[in-house]
């Protein structure tokens, strides 16, 4: 049956990652901008899928979140799980979504000195979980180093793929026109 889990985040979680510790199954990902019952897999490139057995259709609150009976989140009392919860904190973190335009666009996160860690996943189609960060470079041009969370591959430089994925912007980050993170009509978290 569905289970309610207390959490100490103090605010409503906007993204949650749940992983079984006792058996080998996918990571289940909840995101506030997906429809009720939808989820993603952190270790896969799959598009969004629907199965309310993972996160139910009950939205999380500032004190609890709900999980159904599904192998990724709550298969049996003999299995153990871990959950990582994320929320927007002004000037620190932003959990959100956007639609690609194929034109240069700024993603405003409300920051005062630009984004330092960006995790992007296309959810309406198959694609990787990409990470860019300021330690390895978020710069103009095709010099940024990008990692894929769902892959064991080494990092790659944007120029390896002849595309500029991400650029700096004072309040968040910029998506150049040719960025794979900015396909026209594509939806991203």
XYZ file of C-alpha atoms in Angstrom:
189
model
C 0.000 0.000 0.000
C 1.041 3.629 -0.349
C 3.358 4.917 2.350
C 3.895 8.420 3.676
C 7.505 9.297 4.518
C 8.399 12.123 6.904
C 11.259 14.320 5.759
C 13.159 17.156 7.383
C 13.584 19.401 4.352
C 11.308 22.062 5.871
C 9.883 23.022 2.463
C 8.036 21.135 -0.257
C 10.488 18.943 -2.236
C 10.505 19.920 -5.896
C 12.633 17.017 -7.076
C 13.243 13.661 -5.375
C 15.606 10.822 -6.249
C 14.841 7.429 -4.693
C 17.113 4.390 -4.980
C 16.903 0.907 -3.522
C 19.954 0.121 -1.410
C 19.207 -3.571 -0.993
C 18.570 -4.632 -4.591
C 19.447 -3.617 -8.139
C 16.727 -1.461 -9.724
C 16.511 1.936 -11.411
C 16.669 5.281 -9.645
C 13.177 6.836 -9.601
C 12.956 10.606 -10.067
C 10.009 12.805 -9.113
C 9.914 16.389 -10.429
C 7.317 19.020 -9.591
C 6.817 19.954 -13.256
C 5.885 16.445 -14.388
C 2.257 15.350 -14.297
C 0.941 13.409 -11.286
C 2.146 9.794 -11.383
C 4.949 10.510 -13.857
C 8.599 9.764 -13.149
C 12.023 9.598 -14.768
C 14.940 7.207 -14.291
C 18.173 8.894 -13.187
C 20.339 6.068 -14.537
C 18.670 5.944 -17.971
C 17.978 8.135 -20.996
C 14.260 7.257 -21.154
C 11.604 9.902 -21.640
C 9.090 10.511 -18.869
C 6.955 7.489 -17.988
C 3.800 7.046 -15.936
C 3.416 4.683 -13.001
C 1.752 5.986 -9.849
C 3.182 2.975 -7.971
C 6.368 4.986 -7.518
C 5.379 8.453 -6.277
C 1.570 8.097 -6.212
C -0.493 11.072 -7.354
C -0.316 12.828 -3.982
C 1.915 15.906 -4.099
C 4.618 16.173 -1.430
C 4.219 18.650 1.425
C 6.712 20.537 3.566
C 6.785 17.576 5.960
C 5.997 14.360 4.004
C 6.089 12.690 0.592
C 4.155 9.649 -0.587
C 5.334 6.555 -2.402
C 3.315 3.692 -3.789
C 4.253 0.039 -4.002
C 6.735 -0.184 -6.835
C 10.114 -1.847 -7.124
C 11.935 1.479 -7.549
C 10.556 3.081 -4.375
C 8.792 0.626 -2.047
C 8.620 -2.988 -3.198
C 8.568 -4.773 0.155
C 9.362 -4.284 3.826
C 12.545 -6.342 3.386
C 14.067 -3.787 0.992
C 15.808 -0.584 2.039
C 15.808 2.714 0.135
C 17.424 6.132 0.221
C 15.847 9.396 -0.930
C 17.538 12.662 -1.925
C 15.224 15.687 -1.860
C 15.804 19.021 -3.613
C 14.037 22.384 -3.398
C 14.533 25.950 -4.565
C 16.424 28.168 -2.118
C 16.641 31.822 -3.251
C 20.159 32.730 -4.473
C 21.351 29.148 -3.826
C 19.388 26.616 -5.896
C 16.583 26.507 -8.436
C 14.475 23.508 -9.431
C 12.480 24.189 -12.566
C 11.761 23.413 -16.193
C 11.760 25.139 -19.569
C 10.888 24.557 -23.216
C 13.577 24.806 -25.881
C 13.296 27.463 -28.603
C 16.293 26.827 -30.928
C 17.054 30.524 -30.379
C 19.450 31.760 -27.743
C 17.596 32.006 -24.446
C 18.499 32.904 -20.881
C 17.235 30.679 -18.084
C 16.641 32.979 -15.110
C 17.229 31.141 -11.839
C 17.108 34.285 -9.705
C 20.844 34.118 -8.974
C 23.065 37.171 -8.599
C 26.284 35.668 -10.008
C 25.220 32.943 -12.440
C 24.751 29.202 -12.102
C 27.609 27.083 -10.769
C 26.043 23.624 -11.211
C 23.475 22.840 -13.912
C 21.717 19.498 -14.324
C 19.580 19.223 -17.483
C 17.368 16.350 -18.674
C 15.003 16.352 -21.646
C 11.875 14.640 -20.396
C 9.601 14.514 -23.455
C 12.135 12.466 -25.409
C 15.120 10.177 -24.967
C 18.290 11.938 -23.825
C 20.955 11.896 -21.114
C 21.168 13.635 -17.742
C 23.802 16.309 -18.446
C 25.901 18.154 -15.855
C 27.864 21.355 -16.371
C 29.587 23.170 -13.527
C 31.744 26.219 -12.967
C 34.648 24.156 -11.573
C 35.161 22.606 -15.028
C 33.861 25.685 -16.868
C 30.602 27.313 -17.867
C 31.907 29.689 -20.494
C 31.079 31.192 -23.856
C 32.207 29.074 -26.787
C 32.617 25.331 -27.135
C 35.078 24.728 -24.293
C 32.799 23.547 -21.453
C 33.265 20.055 -20.126
C 30.039 18.061 -19.770
C 29.293 14.856 -17.834
C 26.385 12.441 -18.221
C 24.972 11.155 -14.924
C 23.455 8.100 -16.605
C 26.729 7.007 -18.223
C 30.142 5.696 -17.242
C 31.679 7.751 -20.087
C 34.430 10.246 -19.339
C 33.520 13.920 -19.574
C 33.471 15.436 -23.043
C 34.180 18.930 -24.283
C 31.401 20.659 -26.226
C 33.682 20.997 -29.255
C 33.822 17.170 -29.419
C 30.156 17.332 -30.483
C 30.404 20.597 -32.478
C 27.852 22.336 -30.277
C 27.783 24.991 -27.576
C 25.605 23.433 -24.851
C 25.634 26.169 -22.201
C 26.990 29.662 -21.606
C 27.137 31.969 -18.580
C 24.367 34.408 -17.649
C 24.265 36.623 -14.553
C 20.944 35.337 -13.188
C 21.304 31.681 -14.232
C 22.611 30.313 -17.526
C 22.284 30.860 -21.270
C 21.319 28.288 -23.876
C 22.906 29.072 -27.246
C 20.758 28.599 -30.347
C 22.478 25.331 -31.362
C 22.508 23.826 -27.853
C 21.251 20.253 -27.491
C 19.604 21.638 -24.309
C 17.478 23.977 -26.449
C 15.718 21.992 -29.192
C 12.612 23.774 -30.467
C 9.577 22.594 -28.494
C 11.588 20.103 -26.411
C 10.789 20.050 -22.683
C 13.580 19.981 -20.078
C 13.975 19.885 -16.305
